[in-house]
mmCIF file with all atom_site columns, C-alpha atoms in Angstrom:
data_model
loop_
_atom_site.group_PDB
_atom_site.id
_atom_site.type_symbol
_atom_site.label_atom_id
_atom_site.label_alt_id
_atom_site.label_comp_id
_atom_site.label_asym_id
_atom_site.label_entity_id
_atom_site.label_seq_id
_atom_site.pdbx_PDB_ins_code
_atom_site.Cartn_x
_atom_site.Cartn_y
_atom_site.Cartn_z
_atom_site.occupancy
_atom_site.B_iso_or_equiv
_atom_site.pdbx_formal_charge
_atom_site.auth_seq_id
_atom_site.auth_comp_id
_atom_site.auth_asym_id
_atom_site.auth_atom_id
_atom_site.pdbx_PDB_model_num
ATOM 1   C CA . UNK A 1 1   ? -32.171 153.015 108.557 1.00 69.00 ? 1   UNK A CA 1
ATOM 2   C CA . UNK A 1 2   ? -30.222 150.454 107.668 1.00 78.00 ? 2   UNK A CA 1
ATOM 3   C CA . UNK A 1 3   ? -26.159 150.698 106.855 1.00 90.00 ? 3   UNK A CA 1
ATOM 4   C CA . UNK A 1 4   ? -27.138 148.284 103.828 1.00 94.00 ? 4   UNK A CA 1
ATOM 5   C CA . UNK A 1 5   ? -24.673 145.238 102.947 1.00 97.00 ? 5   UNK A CA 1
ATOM 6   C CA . UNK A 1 6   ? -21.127 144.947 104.521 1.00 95.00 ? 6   UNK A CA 1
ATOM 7   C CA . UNK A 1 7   ? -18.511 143.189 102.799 1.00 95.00 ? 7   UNK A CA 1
ATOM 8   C CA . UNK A 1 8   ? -17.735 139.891 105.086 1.00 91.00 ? 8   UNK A CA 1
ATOM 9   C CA . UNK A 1 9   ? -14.364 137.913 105.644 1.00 85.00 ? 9   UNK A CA 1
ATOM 10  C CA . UNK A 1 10  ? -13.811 135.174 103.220 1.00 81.00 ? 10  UNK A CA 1
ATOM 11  C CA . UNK A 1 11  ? -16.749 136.213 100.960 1.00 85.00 ? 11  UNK A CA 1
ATOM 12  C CA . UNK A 1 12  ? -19.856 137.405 100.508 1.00 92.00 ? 12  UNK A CA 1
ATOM 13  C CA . UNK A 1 13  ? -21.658 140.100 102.676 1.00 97.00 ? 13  UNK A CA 1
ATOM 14  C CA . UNK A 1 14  ? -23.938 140.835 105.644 1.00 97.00 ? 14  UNK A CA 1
ATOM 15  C CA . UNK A 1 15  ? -26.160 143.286 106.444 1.00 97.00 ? 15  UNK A CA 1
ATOM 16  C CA . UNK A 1 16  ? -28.291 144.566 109.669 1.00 97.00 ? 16  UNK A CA 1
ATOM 17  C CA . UNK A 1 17  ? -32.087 145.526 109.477 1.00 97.00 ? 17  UNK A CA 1
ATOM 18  C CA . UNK A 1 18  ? -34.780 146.560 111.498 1.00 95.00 ? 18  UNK A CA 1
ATOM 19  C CA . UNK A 1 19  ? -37.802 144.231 111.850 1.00 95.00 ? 19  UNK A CA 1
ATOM 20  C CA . UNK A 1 20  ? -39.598 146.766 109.733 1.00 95.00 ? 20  UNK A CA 1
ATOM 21  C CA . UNK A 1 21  ? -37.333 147.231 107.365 1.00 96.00 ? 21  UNK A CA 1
ATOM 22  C CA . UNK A 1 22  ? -36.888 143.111 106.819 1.00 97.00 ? 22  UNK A CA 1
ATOM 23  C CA . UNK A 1 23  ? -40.728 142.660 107.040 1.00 96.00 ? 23  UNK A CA 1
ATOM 24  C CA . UNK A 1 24  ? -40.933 145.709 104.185 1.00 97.00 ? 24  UNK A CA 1
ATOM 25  C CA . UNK A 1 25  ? -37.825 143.584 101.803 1.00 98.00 ? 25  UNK A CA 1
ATOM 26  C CA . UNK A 1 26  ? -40.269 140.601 102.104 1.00 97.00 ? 26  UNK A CA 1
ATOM 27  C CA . UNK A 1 27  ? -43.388 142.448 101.360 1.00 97.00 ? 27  UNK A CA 1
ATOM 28  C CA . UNK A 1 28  ? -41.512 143.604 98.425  1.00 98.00 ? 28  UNK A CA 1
ATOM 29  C CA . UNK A 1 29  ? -40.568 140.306 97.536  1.00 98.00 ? 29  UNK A CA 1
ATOM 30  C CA . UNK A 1 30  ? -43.461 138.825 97.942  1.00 97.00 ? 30  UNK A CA 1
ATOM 31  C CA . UNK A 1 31  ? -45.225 141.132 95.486  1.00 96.00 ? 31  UNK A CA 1
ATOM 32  C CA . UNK A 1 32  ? -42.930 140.385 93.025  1.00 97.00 ? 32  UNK A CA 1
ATOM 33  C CA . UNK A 1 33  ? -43.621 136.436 93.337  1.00 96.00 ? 33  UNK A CA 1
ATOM 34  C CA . UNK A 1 34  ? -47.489 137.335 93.354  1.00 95.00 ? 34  UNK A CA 1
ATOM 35  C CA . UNK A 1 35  ? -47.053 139.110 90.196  1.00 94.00 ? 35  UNK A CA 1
ATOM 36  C CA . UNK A 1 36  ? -45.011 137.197 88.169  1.00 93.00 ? 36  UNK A CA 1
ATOM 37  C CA . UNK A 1 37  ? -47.163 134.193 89.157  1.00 88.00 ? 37  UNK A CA 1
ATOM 38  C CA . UNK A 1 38  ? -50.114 136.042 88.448  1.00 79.00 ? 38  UNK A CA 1
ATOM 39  C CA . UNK A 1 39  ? -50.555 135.862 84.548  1.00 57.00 ? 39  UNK A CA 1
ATOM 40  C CA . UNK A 1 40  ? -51.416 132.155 83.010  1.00 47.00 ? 40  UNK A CA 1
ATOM 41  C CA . UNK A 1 41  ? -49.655 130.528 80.395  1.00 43.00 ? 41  UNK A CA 1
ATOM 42  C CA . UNK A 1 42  ? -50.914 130.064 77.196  1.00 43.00 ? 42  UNK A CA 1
ATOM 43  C CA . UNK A 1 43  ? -52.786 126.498 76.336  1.00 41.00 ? 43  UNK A CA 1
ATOM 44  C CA . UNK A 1 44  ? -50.082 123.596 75.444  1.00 45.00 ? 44  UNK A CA 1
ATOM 45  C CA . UNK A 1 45  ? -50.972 123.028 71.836  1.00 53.00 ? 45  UNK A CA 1
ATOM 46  C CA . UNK A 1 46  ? -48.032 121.163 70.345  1.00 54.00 ? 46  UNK A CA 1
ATOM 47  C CA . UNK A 1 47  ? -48.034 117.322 69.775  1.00 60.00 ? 47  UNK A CA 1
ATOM 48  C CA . UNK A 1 48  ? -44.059 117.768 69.434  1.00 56.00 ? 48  UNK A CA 1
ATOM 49  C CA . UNK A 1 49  ? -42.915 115.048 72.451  1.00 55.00 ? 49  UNK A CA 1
ATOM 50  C CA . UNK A 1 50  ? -39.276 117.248 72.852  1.00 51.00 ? 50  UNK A CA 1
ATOM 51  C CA . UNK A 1 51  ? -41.760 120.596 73.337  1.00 52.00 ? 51  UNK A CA 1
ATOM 52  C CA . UNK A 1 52  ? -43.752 118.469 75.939  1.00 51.00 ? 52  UNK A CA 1
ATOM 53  C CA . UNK A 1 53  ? -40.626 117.407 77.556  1.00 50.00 ? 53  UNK A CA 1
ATOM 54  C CA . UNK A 1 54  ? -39.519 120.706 77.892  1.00 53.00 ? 54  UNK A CA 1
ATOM 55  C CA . UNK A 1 55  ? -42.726 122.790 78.484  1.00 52.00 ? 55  UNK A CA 1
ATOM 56  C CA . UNK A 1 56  ? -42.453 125.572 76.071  1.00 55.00 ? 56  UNK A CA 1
ATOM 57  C CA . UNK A 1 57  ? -45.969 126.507 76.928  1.00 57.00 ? 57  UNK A CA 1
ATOM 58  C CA . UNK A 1 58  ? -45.099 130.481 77.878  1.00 64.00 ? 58  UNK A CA 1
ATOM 59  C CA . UNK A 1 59  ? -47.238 133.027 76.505  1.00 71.00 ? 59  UNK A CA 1
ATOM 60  C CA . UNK A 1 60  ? -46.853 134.561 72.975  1.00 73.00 ? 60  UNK A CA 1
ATOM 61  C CA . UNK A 1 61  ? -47.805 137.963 73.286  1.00 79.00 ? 61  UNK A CA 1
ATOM 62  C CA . UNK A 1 62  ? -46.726 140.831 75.301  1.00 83.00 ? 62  UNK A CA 1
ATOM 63  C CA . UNK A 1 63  ? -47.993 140.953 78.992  1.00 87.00 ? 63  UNK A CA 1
ATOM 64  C CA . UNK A 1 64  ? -50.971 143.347 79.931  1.00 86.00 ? 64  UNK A CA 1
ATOM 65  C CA . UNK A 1 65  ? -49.179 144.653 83.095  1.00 90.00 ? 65  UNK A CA 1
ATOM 66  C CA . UNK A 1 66  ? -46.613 147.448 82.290  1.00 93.00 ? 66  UNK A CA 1
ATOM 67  C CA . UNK A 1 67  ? -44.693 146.341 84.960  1.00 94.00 ? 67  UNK A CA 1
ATOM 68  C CA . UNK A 1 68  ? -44.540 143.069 83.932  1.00 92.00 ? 68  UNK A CA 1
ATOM 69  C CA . UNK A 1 69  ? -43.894 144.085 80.124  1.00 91.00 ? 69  UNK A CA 1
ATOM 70  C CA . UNK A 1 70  ? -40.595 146.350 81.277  1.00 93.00 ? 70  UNK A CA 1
ATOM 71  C CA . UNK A 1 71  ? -39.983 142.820 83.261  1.00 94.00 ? 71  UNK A CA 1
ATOM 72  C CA . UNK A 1 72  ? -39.950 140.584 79.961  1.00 92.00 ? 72  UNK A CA 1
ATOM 73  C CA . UNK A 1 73  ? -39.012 143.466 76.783  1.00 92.00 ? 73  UNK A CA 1
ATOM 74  C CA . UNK A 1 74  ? -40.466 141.830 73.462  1.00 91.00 ? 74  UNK A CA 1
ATOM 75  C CA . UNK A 1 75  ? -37.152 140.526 72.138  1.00 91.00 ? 75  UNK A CA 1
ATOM 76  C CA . UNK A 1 76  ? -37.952 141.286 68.517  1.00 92.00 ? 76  UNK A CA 1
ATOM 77  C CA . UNK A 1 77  ? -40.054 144.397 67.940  1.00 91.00 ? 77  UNK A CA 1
ATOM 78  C CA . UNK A 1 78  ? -40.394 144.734 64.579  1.00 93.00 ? 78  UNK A CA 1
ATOM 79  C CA . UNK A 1 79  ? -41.181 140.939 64.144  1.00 92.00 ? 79  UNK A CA 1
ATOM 80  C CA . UNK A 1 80  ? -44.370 139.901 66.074  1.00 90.00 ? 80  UNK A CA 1
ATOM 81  C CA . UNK A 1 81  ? -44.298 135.907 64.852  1.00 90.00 ? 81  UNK A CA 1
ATOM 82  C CA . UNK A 1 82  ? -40.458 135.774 66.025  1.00 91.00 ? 82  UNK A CA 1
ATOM 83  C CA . UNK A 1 83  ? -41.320 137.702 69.478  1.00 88.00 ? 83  UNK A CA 1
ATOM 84  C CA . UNK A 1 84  ? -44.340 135.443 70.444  1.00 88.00 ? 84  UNK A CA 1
ATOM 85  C CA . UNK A 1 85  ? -42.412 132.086 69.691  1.00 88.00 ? 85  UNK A CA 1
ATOM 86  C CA . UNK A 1 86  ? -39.012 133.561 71.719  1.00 89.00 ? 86  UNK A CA 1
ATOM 87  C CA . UNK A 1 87  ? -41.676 134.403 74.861  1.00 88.00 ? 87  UNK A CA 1
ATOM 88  C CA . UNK A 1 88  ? -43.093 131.401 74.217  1.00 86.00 ? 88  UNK A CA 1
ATOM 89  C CA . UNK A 1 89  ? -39.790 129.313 74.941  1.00 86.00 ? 89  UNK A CA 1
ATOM 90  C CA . UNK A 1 90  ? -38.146 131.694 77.241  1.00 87.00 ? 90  UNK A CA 1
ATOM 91  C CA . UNK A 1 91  ? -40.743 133.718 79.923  1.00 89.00 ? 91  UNK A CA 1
ATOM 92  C CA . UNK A 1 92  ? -42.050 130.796 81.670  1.00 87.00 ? 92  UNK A CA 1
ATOM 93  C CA . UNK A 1 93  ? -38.631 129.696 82.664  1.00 89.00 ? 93  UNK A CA 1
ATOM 94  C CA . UNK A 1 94  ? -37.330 133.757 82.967  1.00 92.00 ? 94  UNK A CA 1
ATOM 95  C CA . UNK A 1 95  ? -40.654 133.903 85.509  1.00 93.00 ? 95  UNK A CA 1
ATOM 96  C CA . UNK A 1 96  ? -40.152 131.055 87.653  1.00 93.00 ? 96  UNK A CA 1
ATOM 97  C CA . UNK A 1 97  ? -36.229 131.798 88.259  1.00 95.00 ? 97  UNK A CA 1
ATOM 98  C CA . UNK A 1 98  ? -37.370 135.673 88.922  1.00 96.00 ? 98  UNK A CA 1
ATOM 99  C CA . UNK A 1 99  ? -39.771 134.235 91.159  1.00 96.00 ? 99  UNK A CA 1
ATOM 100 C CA . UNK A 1 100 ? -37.328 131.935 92.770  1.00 97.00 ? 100 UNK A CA 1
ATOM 101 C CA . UNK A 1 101 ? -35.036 134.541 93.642  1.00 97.00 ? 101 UNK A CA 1
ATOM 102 C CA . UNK A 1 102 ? -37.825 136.939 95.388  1.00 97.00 ? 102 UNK A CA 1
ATOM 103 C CA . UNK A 1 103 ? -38.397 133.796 97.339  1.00 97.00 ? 103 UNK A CA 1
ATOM 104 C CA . UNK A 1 104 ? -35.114 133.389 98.279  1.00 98.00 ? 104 UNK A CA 1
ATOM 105 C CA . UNK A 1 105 ? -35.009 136.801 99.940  1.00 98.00 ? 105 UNK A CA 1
ATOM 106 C CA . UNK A 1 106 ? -38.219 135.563 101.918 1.00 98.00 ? 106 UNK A CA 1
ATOM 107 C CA . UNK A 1 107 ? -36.932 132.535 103.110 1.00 97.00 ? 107 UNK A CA 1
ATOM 108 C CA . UNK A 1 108 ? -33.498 134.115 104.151 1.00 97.00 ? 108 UNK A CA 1
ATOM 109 C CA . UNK A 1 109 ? -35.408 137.022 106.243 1.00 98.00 ? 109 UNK A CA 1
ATOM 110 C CA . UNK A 1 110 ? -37.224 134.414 107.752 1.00 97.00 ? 110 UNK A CA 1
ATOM 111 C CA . UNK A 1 111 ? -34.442 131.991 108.418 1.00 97.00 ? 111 UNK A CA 1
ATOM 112 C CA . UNK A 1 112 ? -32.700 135.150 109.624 1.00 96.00 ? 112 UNK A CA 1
ATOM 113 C CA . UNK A 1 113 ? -35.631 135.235 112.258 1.00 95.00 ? 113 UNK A CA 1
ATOM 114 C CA . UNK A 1 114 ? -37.886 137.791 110.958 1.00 95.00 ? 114 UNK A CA 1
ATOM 115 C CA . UNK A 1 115 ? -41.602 136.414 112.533 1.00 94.00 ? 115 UNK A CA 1
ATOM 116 C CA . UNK A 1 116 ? -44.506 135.256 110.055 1.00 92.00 ? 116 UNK A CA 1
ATOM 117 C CA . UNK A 1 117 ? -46.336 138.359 111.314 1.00 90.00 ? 117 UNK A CA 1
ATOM 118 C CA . UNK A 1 118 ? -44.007 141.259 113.000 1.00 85.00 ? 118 UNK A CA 1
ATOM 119 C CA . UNK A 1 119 ? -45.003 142.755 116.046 1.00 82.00 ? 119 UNK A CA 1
ATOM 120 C CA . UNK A 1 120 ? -41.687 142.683 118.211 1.00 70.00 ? 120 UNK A CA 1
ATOM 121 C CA . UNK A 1 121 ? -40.484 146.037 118.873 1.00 80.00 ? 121 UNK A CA 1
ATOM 122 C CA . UNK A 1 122 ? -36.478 146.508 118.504 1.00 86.00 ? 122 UNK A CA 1
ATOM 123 C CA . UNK A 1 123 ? -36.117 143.305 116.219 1.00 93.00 ? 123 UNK A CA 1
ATOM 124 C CA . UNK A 1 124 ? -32.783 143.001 114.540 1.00 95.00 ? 124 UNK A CA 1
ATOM 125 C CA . UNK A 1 125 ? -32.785 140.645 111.602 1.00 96.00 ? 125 UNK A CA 1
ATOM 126 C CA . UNK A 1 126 ? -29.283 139.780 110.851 1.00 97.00 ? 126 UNK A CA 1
ATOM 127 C CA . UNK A 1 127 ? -28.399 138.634 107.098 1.00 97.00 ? 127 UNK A CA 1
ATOM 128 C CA . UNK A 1 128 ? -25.480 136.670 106.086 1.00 96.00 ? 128 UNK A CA 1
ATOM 129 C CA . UNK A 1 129 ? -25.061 136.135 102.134 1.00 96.00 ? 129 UNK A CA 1
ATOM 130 C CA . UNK A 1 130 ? -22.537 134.099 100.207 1.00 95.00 ? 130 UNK A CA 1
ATOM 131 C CA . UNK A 1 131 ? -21.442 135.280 96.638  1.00 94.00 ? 131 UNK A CA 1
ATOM 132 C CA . UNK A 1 132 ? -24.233 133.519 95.071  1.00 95.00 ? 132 UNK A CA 1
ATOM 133 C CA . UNK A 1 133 ? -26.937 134.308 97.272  1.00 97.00 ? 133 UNK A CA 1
ATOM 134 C CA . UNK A 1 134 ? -26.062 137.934 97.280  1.00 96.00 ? 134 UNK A CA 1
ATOM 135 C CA . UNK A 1 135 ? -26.261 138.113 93.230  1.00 96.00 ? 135 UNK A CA 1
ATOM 136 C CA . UNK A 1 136 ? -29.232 136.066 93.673  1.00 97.00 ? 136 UNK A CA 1
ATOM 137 C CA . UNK A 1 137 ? -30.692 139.284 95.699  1.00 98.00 ? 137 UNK A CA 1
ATOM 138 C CA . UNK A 1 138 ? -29.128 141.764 93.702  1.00 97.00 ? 138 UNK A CA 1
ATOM 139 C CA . UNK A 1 139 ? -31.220 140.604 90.619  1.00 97.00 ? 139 UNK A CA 1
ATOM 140 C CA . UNK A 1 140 ? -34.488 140.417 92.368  1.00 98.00 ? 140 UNK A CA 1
ATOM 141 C CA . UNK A 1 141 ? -33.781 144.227 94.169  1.00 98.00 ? 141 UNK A CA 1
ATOM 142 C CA . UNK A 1 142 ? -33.507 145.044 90.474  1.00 97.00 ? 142 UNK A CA 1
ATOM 143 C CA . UNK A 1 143 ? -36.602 143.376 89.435  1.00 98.00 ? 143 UNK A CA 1
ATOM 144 C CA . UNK A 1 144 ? -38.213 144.705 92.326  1.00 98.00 ? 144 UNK A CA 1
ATOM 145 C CA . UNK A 1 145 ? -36.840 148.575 91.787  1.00 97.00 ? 145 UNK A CA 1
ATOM 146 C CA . UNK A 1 146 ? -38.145 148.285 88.252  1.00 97.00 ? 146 UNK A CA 1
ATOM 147 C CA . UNK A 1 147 ? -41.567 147.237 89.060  1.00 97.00 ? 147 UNK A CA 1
ATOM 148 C CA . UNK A 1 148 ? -41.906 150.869 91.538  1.00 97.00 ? 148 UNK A CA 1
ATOM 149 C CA . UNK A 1 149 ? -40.262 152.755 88.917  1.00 97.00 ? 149 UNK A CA 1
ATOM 150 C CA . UNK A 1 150 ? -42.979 151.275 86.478  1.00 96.00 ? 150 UNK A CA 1
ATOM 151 C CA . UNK A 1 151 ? -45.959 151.694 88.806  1.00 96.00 ? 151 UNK A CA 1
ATOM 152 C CA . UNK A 1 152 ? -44.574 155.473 89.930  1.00 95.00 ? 152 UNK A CA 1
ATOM 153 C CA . UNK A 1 153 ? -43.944 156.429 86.881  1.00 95.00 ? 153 UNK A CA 1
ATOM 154 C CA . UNK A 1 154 ? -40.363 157.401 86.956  1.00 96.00 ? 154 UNK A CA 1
ATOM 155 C CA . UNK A 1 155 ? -37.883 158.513 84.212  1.00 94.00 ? 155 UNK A CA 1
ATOM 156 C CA . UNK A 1 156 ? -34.392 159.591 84.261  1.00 93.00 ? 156 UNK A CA 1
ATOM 157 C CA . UNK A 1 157 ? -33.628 162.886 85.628  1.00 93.00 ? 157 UNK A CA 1
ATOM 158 C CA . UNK A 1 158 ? -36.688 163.445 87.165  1.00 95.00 ? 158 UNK A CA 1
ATOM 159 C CA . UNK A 1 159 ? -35.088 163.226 91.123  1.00 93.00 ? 159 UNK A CA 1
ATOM 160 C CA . UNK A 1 160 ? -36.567 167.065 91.419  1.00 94.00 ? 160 UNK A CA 1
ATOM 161 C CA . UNK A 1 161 ? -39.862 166.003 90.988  1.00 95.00 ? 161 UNK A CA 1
ATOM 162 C CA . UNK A 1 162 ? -40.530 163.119 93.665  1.00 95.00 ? 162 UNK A CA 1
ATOM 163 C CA . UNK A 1 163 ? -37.979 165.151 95.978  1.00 92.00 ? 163 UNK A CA 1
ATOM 164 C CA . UNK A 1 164 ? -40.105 168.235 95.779  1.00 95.00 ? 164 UNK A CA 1
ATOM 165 C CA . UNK A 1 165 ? -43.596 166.160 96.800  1.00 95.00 ? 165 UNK A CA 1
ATOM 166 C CA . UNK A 1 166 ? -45.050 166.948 100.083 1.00 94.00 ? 166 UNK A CA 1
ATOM 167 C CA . UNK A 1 167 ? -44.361 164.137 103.054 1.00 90.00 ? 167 UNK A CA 1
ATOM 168 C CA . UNK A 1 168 ? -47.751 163.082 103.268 1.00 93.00 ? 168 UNK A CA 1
ATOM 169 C CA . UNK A 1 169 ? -48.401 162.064 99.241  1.00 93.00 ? 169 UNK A CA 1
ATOM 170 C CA . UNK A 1 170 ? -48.135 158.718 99.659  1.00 92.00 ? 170 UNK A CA 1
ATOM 171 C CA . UNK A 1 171 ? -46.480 158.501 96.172  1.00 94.00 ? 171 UNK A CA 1
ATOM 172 C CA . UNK A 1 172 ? -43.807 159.885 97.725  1.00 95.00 ? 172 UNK A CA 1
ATOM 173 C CA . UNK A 1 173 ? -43.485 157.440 99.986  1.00 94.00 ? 173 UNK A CA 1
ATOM 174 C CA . UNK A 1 174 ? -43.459 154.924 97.738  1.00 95.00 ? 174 UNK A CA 1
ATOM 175 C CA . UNK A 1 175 ? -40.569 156.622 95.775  1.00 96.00 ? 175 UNK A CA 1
ATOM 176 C CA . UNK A 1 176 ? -38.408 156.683 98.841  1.00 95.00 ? 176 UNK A CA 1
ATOM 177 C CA . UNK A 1 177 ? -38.869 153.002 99.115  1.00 96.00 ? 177 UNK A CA 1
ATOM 178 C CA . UNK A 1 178 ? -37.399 152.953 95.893  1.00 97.00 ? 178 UNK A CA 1
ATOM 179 C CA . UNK A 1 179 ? -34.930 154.749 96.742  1.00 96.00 ? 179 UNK A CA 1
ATOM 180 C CA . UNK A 1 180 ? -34.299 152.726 99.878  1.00 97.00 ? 180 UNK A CA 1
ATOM 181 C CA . UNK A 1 181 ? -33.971 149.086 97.505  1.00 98.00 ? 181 UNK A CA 1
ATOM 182 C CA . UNK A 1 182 ? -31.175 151.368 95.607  1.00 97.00 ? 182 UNK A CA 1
ATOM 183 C CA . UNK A 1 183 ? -29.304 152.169 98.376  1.00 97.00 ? 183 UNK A CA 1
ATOM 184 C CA . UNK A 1 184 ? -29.218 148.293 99.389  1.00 97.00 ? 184 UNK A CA 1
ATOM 185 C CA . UNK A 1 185 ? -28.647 147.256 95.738  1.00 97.00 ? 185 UNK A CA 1
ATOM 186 C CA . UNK A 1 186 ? -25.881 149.504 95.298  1.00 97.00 ? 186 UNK A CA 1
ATOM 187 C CA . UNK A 1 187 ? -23.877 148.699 99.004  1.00 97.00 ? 187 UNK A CA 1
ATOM 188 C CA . UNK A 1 188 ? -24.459 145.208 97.806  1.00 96.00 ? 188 UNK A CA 1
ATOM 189 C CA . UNK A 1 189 ? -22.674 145.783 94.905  1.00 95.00 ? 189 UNK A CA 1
ATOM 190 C CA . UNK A 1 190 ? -20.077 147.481 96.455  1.00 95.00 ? 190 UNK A CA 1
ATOM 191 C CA . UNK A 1 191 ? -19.486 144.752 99.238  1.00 94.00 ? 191 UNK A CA 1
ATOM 192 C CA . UNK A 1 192 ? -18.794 141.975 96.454  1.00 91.00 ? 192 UNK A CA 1
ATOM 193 C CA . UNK A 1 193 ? -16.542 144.540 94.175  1.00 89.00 ? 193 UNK A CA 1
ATOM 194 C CA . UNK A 1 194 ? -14.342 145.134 97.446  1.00 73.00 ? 194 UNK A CA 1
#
């Protein structure tokens, strides 16, 4: 496994993975794209030019998927007129830089020389990040560790529970992957705080 992020001279980090491991981060992230791409906007019904301009054309209600509803929290629960016209002029934009970010951990795997499709044996993929790249990933490993958490099903305090599953529940699996994206979320963080 992975040592996770190192903090490098002069700023920013670096980290070492295995070809599996880097073709697993872009899986990841590339799940997270699909689904935040997934869902269309609602009709453009304004004839307001500035509202053209600027596209406020998100959705007004709360997403069907519960991953994407922990993703974008109704801002004002108790007031569904102000909620729908906040998504409205905030999720499209909140989607596409989410989006944008997962990509960016794509494209720097690949750049990095992870393989369209990976079938090398004993390939290192070597990462380099600058400050802003780095919090760029740290966002989308939190986007990403929310979206398992939602799909697992897990709450606070219940570490027992997934640690006492059998190997071969694939659930399991799945929750040491989490796991795994917490580890690298939290070295990250450490590399930039040192």
């Amino acid at each position: 496994m992975s040592e996770g992020f190192q903090r490098r001279r002069g700023g920013g980090v670096v980290a070492t993975f295995t070809g599996f491991e880097a073709d697993l981060l872009r899986s990841l992230a590339s799940q997270l794209v699909e689904l935040l791409r997934n869902e269309v906007a609602a009709p453009r019904t304004s004839d307001d030019p500035l509202e053209q301009l600027l596209d406020f054309s998100g959705p007004t209600s709360e997403p069907d998927d519960p991953v994407l509803a922990r993703l974008f929290p109704t801002a004002y629960p108790d007031d569904e007129e102000a909620a729908g016209e906040f998504r409205r002029f905030t999720e499209g934009a909140l989607r596409d830089h989410k989006a944008q970010g997962a990509v960016q951990i794509i494209e720097s795997l690949e750049e990095a020389g992870l393989p369209p499709e990976l079938g090398e044996d004993g390939l290192i993929v070597d990462i380099e990040l600058d400050r802003g790249d780095a919090m760029t990933w740290m966002k989308s490993f939190t986007d990403i560790r929310l979206a398992l958490a939602t799909r697992l099903g897990v709450e606070e305090g219940d570490e027992d529970y997934w640690l006492s599953l059998p190997d071969d529940e694939p659930r399991a699996n799945v929750y040491d992957i989490y796991q795994w994206v917490g580890y690298l979320q939290e070295t990250l963080v450490d590399g930039l705080s040192h």
